[in-house]
mmCIF file with all atom_site columns, C-alpha atoms in Angstrom:
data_model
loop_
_atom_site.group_PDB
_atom_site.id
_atom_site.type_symbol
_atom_site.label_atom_id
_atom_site.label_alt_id
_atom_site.label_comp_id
_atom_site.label_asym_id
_atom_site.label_entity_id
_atom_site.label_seq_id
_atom_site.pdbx_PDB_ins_code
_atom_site.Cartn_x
_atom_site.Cartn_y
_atom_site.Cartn_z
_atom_site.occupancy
_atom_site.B_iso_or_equiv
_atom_site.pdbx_formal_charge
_atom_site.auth_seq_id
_atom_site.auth_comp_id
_atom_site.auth_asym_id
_atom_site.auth_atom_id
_atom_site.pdbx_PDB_model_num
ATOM 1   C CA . UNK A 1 1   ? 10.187  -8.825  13.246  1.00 0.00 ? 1004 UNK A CA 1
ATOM 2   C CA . UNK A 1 2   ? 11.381  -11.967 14.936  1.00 0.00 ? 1005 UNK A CA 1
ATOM 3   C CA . UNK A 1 3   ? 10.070  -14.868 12.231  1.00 0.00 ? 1006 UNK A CA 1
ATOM 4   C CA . UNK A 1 4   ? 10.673  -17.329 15.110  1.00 0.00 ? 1007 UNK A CA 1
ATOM 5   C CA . UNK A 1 5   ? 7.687   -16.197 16.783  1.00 0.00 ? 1008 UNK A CA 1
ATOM 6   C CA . UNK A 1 6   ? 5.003   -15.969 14.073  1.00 0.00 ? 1009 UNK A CA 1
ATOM 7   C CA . UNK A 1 7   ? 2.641   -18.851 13.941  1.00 0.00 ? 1010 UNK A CA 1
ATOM 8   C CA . UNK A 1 8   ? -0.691  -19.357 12.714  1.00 0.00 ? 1011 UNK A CA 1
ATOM 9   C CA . UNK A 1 9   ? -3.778  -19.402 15.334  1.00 0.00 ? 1012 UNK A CA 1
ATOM 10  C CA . UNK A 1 10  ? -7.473  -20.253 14.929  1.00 0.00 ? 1013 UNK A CA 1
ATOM 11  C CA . UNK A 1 11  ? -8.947  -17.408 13.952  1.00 0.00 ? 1014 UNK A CA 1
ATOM 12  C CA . UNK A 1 12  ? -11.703 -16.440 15.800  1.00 0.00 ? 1015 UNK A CA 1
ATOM 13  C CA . UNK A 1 13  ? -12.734 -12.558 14.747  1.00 0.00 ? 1016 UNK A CA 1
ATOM 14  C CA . UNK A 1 14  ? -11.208 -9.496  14.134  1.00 0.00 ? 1017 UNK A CA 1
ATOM 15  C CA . UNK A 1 15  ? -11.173 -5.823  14.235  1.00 0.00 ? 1018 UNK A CA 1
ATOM 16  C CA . UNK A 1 16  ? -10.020 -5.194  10.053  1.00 0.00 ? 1019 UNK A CA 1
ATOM 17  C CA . UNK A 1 17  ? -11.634 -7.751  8.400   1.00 0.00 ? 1020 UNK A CA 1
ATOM 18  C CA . UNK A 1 18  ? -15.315 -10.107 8.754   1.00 0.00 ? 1021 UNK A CA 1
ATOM 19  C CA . UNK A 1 19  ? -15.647 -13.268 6.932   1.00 0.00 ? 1022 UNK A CA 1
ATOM 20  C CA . UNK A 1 20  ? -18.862 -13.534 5.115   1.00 0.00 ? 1023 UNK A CA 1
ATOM 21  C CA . UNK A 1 21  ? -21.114 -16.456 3.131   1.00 0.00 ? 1024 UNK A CA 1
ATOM 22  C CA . UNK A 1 22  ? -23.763 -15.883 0.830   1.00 0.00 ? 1025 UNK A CA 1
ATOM 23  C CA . UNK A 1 23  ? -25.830 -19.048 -1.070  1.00 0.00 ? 1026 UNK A CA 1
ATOM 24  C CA . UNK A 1 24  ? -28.697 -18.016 -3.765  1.00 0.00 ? 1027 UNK A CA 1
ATOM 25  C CA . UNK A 1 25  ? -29.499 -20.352 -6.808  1.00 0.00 ? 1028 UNK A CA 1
ATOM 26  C CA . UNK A 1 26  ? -28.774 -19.836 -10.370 1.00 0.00 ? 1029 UNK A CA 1
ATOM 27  C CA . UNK A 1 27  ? -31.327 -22.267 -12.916 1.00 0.00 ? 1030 UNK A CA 1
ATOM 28  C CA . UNK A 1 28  ? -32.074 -24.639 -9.709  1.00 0.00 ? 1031 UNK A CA 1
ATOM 29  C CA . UNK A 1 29  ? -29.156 -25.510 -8.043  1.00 0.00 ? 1032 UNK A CA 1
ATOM 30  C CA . UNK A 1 30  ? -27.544 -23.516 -5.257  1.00 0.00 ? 1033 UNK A CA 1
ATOM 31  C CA . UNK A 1 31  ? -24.195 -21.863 -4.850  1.00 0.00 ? 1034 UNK A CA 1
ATOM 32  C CA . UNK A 1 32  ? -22.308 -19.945 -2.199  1.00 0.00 ? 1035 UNK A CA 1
ATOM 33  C CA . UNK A 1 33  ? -19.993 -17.231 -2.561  1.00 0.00 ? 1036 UNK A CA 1
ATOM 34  C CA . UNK A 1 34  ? -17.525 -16.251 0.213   1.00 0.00 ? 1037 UNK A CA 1
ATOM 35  C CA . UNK A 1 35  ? -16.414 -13.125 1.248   1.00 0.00 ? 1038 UNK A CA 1
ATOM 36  C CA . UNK A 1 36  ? -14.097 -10.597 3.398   1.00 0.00 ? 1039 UNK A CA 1
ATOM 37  C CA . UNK A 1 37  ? -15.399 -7.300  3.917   1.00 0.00 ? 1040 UNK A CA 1
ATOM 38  C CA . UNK A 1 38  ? -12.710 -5.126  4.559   1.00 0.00 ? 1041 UNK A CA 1
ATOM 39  C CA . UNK A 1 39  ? -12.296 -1.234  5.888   1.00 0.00 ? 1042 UNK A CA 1
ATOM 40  C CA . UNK A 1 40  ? -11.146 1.085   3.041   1.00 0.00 ? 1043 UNK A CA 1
ATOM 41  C CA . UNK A 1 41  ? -7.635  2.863   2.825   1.00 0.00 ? 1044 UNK A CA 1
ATOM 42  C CA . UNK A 1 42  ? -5.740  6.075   1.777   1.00 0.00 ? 1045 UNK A CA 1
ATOM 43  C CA . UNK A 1 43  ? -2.500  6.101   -0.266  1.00 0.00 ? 1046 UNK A CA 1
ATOM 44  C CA . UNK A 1 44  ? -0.007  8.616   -0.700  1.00 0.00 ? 1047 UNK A CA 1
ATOM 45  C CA . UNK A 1 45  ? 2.699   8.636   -3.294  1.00 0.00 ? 1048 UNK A CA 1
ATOM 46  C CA . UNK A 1 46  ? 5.482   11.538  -1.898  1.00 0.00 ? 1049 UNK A CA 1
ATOM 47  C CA . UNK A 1 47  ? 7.372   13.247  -4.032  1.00 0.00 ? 1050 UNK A CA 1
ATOM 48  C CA . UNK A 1 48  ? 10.548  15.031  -2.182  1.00 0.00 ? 1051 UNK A CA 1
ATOM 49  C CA . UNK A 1 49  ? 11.237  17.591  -4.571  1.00 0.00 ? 1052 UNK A CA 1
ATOM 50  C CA . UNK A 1 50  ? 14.994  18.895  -3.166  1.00 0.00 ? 1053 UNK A CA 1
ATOM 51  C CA . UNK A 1 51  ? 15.827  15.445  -3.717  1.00 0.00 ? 1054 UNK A CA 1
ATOM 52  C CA . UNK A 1 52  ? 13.335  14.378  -6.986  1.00 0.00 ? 1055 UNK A CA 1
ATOM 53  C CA . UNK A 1 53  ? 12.612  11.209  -5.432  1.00 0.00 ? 1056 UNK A CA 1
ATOM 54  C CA . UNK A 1 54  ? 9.931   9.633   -4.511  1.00 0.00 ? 1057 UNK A CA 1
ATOM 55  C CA . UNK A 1 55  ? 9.617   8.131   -1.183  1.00 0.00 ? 1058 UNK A CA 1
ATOM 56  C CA . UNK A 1 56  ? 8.347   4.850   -0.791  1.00 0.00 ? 1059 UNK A CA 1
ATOM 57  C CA . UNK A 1 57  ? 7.436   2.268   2.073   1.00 0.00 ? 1060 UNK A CA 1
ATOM 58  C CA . UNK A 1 58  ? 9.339   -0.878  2.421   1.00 0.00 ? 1061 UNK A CA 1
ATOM 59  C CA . UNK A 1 59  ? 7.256   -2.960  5.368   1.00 0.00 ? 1062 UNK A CA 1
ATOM 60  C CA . UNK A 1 60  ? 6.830   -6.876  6.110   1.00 0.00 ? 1063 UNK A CA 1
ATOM 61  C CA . UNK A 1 61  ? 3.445   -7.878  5.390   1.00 0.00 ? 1064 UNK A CA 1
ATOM 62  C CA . UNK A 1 62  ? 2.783   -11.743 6.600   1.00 0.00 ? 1065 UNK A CA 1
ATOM 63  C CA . UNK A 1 63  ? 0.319   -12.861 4.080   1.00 0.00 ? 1066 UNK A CA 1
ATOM 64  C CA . UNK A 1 64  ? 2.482   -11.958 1.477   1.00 0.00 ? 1067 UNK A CA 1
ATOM 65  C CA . UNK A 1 65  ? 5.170   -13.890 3.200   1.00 0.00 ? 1068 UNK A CA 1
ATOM 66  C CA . UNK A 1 66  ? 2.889   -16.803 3.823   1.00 0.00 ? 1069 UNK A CA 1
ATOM 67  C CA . UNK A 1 67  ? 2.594   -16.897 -0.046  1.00 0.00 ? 1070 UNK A CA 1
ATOM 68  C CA . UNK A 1 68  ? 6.248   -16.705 -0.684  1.00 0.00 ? 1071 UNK A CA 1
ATOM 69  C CA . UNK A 1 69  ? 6.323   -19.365 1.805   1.00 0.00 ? 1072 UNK A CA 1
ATOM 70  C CA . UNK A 1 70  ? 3.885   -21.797 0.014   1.00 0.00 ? 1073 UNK A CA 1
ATOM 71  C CA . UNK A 1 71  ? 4.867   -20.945 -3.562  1.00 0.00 ? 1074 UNK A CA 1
ATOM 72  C CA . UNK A 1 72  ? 8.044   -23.205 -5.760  1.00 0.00 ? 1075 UNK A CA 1
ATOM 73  C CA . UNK A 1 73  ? 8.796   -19.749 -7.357  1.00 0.00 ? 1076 UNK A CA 1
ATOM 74  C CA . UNK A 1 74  ? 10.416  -18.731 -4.257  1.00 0.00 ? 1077 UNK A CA 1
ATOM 75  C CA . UNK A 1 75  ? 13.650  -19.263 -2.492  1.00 0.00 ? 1078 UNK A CA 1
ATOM 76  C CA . UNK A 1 76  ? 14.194  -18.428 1.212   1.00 0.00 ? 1079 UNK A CA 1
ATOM 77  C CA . UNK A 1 77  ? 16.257  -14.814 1.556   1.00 0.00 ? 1080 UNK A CA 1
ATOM 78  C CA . UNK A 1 78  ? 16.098  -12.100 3.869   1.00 0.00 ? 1081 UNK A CA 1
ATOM 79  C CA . UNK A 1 79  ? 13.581  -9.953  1.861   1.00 0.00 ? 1082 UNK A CA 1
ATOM 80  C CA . UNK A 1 80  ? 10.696  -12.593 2.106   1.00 0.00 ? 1083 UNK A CA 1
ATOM 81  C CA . UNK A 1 81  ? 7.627   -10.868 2.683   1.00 0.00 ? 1084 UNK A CA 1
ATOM 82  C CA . UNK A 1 82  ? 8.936   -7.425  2.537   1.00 0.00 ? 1085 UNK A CA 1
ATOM 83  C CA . UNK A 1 83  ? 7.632   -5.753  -0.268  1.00 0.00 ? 1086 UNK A CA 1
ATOM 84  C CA . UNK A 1 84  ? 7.199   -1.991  -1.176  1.00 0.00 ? 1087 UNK A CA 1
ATOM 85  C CA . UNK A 1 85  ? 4.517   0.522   -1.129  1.00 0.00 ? 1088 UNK A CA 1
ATOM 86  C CA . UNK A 1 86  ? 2.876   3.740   -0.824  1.00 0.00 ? 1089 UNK A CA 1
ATOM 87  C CA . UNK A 1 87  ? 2.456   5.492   2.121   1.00 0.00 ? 1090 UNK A CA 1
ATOM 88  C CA . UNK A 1 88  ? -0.814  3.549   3.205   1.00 0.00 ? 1091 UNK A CA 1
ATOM 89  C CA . UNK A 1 89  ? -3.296  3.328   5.653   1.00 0.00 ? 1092 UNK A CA 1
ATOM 90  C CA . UNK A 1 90  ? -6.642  2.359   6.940   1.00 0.00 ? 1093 UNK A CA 1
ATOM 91  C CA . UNK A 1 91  ? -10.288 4.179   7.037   1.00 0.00 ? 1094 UNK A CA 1
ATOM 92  C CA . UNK A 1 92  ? -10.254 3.642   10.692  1.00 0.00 ? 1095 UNK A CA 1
ATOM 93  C CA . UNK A 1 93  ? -10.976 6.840   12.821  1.00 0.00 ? 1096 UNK A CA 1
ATOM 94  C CA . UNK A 1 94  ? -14.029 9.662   12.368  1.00 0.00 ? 1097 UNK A CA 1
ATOM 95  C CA . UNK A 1 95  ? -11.461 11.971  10.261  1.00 0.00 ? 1098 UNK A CA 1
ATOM 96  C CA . UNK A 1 96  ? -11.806 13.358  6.483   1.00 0.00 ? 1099 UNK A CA 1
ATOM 97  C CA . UNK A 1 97  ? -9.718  10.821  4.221   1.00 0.00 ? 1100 UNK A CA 1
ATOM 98  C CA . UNK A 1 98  ? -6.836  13.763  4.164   1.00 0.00 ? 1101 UNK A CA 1
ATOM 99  C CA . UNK A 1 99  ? -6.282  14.160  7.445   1.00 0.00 ? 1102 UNK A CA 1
ATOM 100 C CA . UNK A 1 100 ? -5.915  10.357  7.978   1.00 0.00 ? 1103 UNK A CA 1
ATOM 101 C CA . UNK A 1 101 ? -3.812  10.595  4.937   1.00 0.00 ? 1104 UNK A CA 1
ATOM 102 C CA . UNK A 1 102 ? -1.715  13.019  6.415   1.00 0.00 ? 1105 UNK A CA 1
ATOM 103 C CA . UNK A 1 103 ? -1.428  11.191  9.574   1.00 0.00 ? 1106 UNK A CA 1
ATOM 104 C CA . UNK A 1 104 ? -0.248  8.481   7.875   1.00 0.00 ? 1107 UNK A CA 1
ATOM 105 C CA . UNK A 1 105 ? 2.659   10.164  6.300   1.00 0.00 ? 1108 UNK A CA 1
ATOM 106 C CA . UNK A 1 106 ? 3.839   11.378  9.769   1.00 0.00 ? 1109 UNK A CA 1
ATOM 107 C CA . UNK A 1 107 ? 3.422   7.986   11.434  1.00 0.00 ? 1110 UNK A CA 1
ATOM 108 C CA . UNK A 1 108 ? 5.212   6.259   8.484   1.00 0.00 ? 1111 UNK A CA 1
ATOM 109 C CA . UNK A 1 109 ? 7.503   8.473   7.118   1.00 0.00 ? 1112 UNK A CA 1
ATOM 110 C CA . UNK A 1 110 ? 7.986   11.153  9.386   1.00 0.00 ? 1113 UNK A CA 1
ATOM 111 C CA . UNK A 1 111 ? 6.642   14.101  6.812   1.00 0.00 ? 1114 UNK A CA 1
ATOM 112 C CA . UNK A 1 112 ? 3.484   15.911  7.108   1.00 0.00 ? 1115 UNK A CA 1
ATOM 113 C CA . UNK A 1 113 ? 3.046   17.483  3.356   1.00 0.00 ? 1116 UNK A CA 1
ATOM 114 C CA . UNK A 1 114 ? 1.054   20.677  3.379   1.00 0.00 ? 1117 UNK A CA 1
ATOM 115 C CA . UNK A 1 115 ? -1.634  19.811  0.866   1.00 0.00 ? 1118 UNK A CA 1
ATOM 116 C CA . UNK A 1 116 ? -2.942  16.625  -0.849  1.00 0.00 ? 1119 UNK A CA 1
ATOM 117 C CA . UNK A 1 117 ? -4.079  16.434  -4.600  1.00 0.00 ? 1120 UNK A CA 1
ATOM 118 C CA . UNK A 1 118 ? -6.749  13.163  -4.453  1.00 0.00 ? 1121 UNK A CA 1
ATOM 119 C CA . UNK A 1 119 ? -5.891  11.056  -7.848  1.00 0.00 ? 1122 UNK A CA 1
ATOM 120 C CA . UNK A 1 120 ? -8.514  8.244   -7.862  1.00 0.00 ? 1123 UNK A CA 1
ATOM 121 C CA . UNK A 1 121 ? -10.386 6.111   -5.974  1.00 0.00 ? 1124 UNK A CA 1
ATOM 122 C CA . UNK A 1 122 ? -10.480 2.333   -6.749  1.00 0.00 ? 1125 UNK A CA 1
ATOM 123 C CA . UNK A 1 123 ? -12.339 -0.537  -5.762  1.00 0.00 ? 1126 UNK A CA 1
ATOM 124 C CA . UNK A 1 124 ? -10.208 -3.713  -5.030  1.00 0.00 ? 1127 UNK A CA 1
ATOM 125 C CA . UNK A 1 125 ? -10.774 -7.443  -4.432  1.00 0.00 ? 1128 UNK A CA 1
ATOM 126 C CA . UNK A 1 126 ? -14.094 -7.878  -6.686  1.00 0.00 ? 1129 UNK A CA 1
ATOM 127 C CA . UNK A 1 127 ? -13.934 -11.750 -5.899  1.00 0.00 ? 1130 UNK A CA 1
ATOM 128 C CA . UNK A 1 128 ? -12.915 -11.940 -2.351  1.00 0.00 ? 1131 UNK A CA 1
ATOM 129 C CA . UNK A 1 129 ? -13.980 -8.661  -0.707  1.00 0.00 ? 1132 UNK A CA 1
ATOM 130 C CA . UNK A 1 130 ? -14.813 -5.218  -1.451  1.00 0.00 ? 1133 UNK A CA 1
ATOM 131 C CA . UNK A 1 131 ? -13.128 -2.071  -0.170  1.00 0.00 ? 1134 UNK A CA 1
ATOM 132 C CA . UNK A 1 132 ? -12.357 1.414   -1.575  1.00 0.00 ? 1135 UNK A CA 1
ATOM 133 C CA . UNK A 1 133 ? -8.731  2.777   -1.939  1.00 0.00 ? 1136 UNK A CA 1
ATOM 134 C CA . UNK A 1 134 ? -8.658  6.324   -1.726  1.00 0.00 ? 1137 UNK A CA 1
ATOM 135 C CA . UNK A 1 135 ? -4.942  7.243   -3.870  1.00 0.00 ? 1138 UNK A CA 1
ATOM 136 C CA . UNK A 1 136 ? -3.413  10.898  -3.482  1.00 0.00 ? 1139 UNK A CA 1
ATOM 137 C CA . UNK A 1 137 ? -0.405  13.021  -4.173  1.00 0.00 ? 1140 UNK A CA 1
ATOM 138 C CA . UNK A 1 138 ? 1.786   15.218  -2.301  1.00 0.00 ? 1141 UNK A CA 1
ATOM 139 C CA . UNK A 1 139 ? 5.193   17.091  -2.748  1.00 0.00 ? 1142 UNK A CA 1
ATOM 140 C CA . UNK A 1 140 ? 7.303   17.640  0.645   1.00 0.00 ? 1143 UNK A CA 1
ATOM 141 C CA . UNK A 1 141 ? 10.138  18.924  1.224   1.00 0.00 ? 1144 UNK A CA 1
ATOM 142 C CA . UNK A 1 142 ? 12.776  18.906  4.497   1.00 0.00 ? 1145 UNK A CA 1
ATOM 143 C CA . UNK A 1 143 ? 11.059  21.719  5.661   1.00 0.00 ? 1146 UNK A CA 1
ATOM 144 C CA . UNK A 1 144 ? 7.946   19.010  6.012   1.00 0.00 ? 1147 UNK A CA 1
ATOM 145 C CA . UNK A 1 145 ? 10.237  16.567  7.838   1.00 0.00 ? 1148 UNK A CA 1
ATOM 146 C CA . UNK A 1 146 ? 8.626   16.626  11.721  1.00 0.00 ? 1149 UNK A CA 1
ATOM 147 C CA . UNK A 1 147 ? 10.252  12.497  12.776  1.00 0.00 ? 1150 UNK A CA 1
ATOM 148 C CA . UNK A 1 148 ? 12.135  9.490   12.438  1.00 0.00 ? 1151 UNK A CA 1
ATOM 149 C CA . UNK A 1 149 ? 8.580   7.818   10.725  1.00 0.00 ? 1152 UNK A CA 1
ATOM 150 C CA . UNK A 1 150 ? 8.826   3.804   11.074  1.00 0.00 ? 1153 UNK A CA 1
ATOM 151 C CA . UNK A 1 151 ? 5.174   3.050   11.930  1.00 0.00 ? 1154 UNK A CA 1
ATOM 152 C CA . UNK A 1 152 ? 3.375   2.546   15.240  1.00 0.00 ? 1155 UNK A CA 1
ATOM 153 C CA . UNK A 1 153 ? 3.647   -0.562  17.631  1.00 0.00 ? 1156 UNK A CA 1
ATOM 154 C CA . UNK A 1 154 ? 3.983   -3.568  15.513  1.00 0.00 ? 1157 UNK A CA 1
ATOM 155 C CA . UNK A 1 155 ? 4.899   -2.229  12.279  1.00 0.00 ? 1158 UNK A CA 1
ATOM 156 C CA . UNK A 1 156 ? 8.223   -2.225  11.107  1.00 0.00 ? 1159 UNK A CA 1
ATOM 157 C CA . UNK A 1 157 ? 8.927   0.850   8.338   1.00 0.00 ? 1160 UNK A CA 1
ATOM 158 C CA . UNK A 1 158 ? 11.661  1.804   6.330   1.00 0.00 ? 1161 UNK A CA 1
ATOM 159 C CA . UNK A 1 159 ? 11.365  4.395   3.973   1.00 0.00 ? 1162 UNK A CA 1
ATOM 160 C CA . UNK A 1 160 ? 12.812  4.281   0.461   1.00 0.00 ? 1163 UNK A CA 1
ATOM 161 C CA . UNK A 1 161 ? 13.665  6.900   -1.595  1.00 0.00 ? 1164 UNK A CA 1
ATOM 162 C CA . UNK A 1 162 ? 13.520  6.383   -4.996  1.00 0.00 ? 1165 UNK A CA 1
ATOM 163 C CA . UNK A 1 163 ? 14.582  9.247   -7.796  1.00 0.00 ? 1166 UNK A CA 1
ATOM 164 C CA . UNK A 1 164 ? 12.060  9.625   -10.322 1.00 0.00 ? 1167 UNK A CA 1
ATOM 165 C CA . UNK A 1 165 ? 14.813  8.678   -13.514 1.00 0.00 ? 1168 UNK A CA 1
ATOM 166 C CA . UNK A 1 166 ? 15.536  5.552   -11.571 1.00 0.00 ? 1169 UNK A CA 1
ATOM 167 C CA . UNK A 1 167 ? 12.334  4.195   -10.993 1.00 0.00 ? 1170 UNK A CA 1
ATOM 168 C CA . UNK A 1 168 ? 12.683  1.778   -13.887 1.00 0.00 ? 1171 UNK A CA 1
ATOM 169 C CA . UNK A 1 169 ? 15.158  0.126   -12.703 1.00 0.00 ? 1172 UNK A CA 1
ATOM 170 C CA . UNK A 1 170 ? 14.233  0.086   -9.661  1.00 0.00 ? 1173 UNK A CA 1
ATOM 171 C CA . UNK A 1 171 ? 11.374  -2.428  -10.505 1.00 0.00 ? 1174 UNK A CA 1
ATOM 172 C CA . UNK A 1 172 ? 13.528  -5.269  -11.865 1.00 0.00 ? 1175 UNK A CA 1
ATOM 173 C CA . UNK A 1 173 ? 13.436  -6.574  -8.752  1.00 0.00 ? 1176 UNK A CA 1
ATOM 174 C CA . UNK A 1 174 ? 10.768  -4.975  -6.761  1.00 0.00 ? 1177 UNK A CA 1
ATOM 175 C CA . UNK A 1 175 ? 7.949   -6.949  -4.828  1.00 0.00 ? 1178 UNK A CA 1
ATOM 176 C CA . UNK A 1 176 ? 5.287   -4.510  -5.236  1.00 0.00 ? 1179 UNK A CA 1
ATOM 177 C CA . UNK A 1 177 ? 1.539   -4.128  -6.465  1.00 0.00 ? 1180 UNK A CA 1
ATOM 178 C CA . UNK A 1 178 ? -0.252  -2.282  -9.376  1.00 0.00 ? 1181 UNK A CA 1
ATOM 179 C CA . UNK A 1 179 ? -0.974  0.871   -7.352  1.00 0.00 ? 1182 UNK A CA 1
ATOM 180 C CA . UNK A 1 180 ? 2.814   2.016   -7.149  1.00 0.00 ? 1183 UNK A CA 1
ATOM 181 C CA . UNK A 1 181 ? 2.740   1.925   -10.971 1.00 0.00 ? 1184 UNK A CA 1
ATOM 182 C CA . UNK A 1 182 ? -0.206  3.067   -11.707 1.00 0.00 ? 1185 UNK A CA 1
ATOM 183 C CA . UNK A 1 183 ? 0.790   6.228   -9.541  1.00 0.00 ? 1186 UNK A CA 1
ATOM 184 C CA . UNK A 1 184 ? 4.154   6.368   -11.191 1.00 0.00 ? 1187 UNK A CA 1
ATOM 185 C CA . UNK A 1 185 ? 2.656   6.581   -14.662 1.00 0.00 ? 1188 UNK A CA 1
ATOM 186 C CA . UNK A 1 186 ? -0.187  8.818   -13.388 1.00 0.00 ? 1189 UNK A CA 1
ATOM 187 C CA . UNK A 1 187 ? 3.186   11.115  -12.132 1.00 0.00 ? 1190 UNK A CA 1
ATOM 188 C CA . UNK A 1 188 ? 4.497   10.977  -15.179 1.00 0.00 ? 1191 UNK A CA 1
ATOM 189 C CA . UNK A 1 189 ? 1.755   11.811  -16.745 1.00 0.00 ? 1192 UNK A CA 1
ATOM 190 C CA . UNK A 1 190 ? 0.971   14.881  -14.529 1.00 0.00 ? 1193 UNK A CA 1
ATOM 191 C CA . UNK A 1 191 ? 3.865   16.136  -12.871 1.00 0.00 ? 1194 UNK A CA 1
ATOM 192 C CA . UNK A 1 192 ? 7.002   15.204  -14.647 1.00 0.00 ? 1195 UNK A CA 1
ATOM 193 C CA . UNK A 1 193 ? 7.021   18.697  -16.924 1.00 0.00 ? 1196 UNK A CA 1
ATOM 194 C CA . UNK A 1 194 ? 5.969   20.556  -13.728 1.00 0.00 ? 1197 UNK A CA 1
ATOM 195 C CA . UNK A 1 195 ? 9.327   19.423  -12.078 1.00 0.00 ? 1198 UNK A CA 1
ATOM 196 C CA . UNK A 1 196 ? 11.498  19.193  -15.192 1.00 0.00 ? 1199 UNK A CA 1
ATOM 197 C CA . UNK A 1 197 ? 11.840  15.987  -15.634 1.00 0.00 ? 1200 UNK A CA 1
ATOM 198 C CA . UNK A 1 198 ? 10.167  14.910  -19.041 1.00 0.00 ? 1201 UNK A CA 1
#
C-alpha cells in the first residue's frame, strides 16, 4: 500500500458499517448512546499438518494504523498497522457461513481445506457496535493448495506460517487480537494430542 496516498475524507455512508444514535432517559435526564452496526464475520485458524504450522494472515489494516499513528507508545517503522490474523472475512454474500469460510481461505491464502470444524461464535464490540464472529478450524495440507492467496483488489496478504512449538515466541512481538489466542489455546486444548504435539 502506498501510505502517501491515504488520507482521511468526510465520511458520508458506507457499504460495511452504519452509524447509529439512540437517546432514552434514565431517573429524568436524557442520554444518548452511539453506535456502529456492523456485518458479522467467519474466521479460520489453518493448521498445515506436513508442516505443523499454523498459517496465519499478516494484512495492513488502517484504523489500526491510525491508532499507532495517534498513540506516544509508538514509534514510526515499517510494520505500522500491519498486524496478524486469522484467515477472516465478512458475512457478505447469500452463502452458508462455511462456504464463505472456505472462500476466504482460497482468496487469502490460496488453500481450500476439505472440511471445517465450527469452534464458537462470539459477539464483539458490546459498547460501540454489535456483530457476530463465527470462529472455525481446519487442517490442509499441499494437496489443498489451489493459488498464490494475497486477497482481492485492495487487500494486501501475506501469509505466515507459524509452527505450533513456536507460537510462544512468536507473540513477543506480535500485533494481534484475542481471537488468535483464544484459538491457539482452544488448539491446544483440542488438537495438540491428535497431532502429537502435547
Amino acid at each position: 500500500m502506498n501510505l502517501k496516498t491515504l488520507k482521511e475524507e468526510k465520511f458520508i455512508s458506507s457499504p460495511y458499517i452504519k452509524p447509529k444514535r439512540y437517546t432514552y432517559e434514565h431517573k429524568g435526564k436524557k442520554y444518548s448512546w452511539d453506535f456502529i452496526c456492523a456485518k458479522d464475520s467467519v474466521s479460520i485458524l489453518l493448521y498445515h499438518i506436513d508442516l505443523q504450522s499454523f498459517i496465519f494472515v499478516k494484512q495492513f489494516r488502517i484504523p489500526l494504523w491510525y491508532y499507532q499513528m495517534n498513540s506516544k507508545e509508538y514509534k514510526e517503522n515499517k510494520n505500522l498497522g500491519y498486524t496478524i490474523e486469522l484467515c477472516s472475512g465478512l458475512v457478505d454474500k447469500d452463502l452458508s457461513l462455511e462456504d464463505i469460510a472456505k472462500e476466504e481461505c482460497i482468496e487469502e491464502l490460496g488453500f481450500c481445506p476439505k472440511k471445517l470444524e465450527k469452534i464458537n461464535e462470539f459477539y464483539s464490540g458490546f459498547g460501540s457496535g454489535v456483530s457476530k464472529q463465527n470462529l472455525y478450524f481446519a487442517e490442509v495440507s499441499q494437496k489443498d493448495k489451489l493459488g498464490q492467496g494475497g486477497g482481492i483488489d485492495a487487500e494486501e496478504i501475506e501469509a505466515v506460517y507459524v509452527k505450533v512449538l513456536d507460537f510462544d515466541d512468536f507473540l513477543k512481538d506480535t500485533i494481534r487480537n484475542s481471537l488468535l489466542d483464544y484459538s491457539y489455546f482452544w488448539f491446544m486444548k483440542k488438537k495438540a494430542k491428535i497431532y502429537n504435539l502435547a
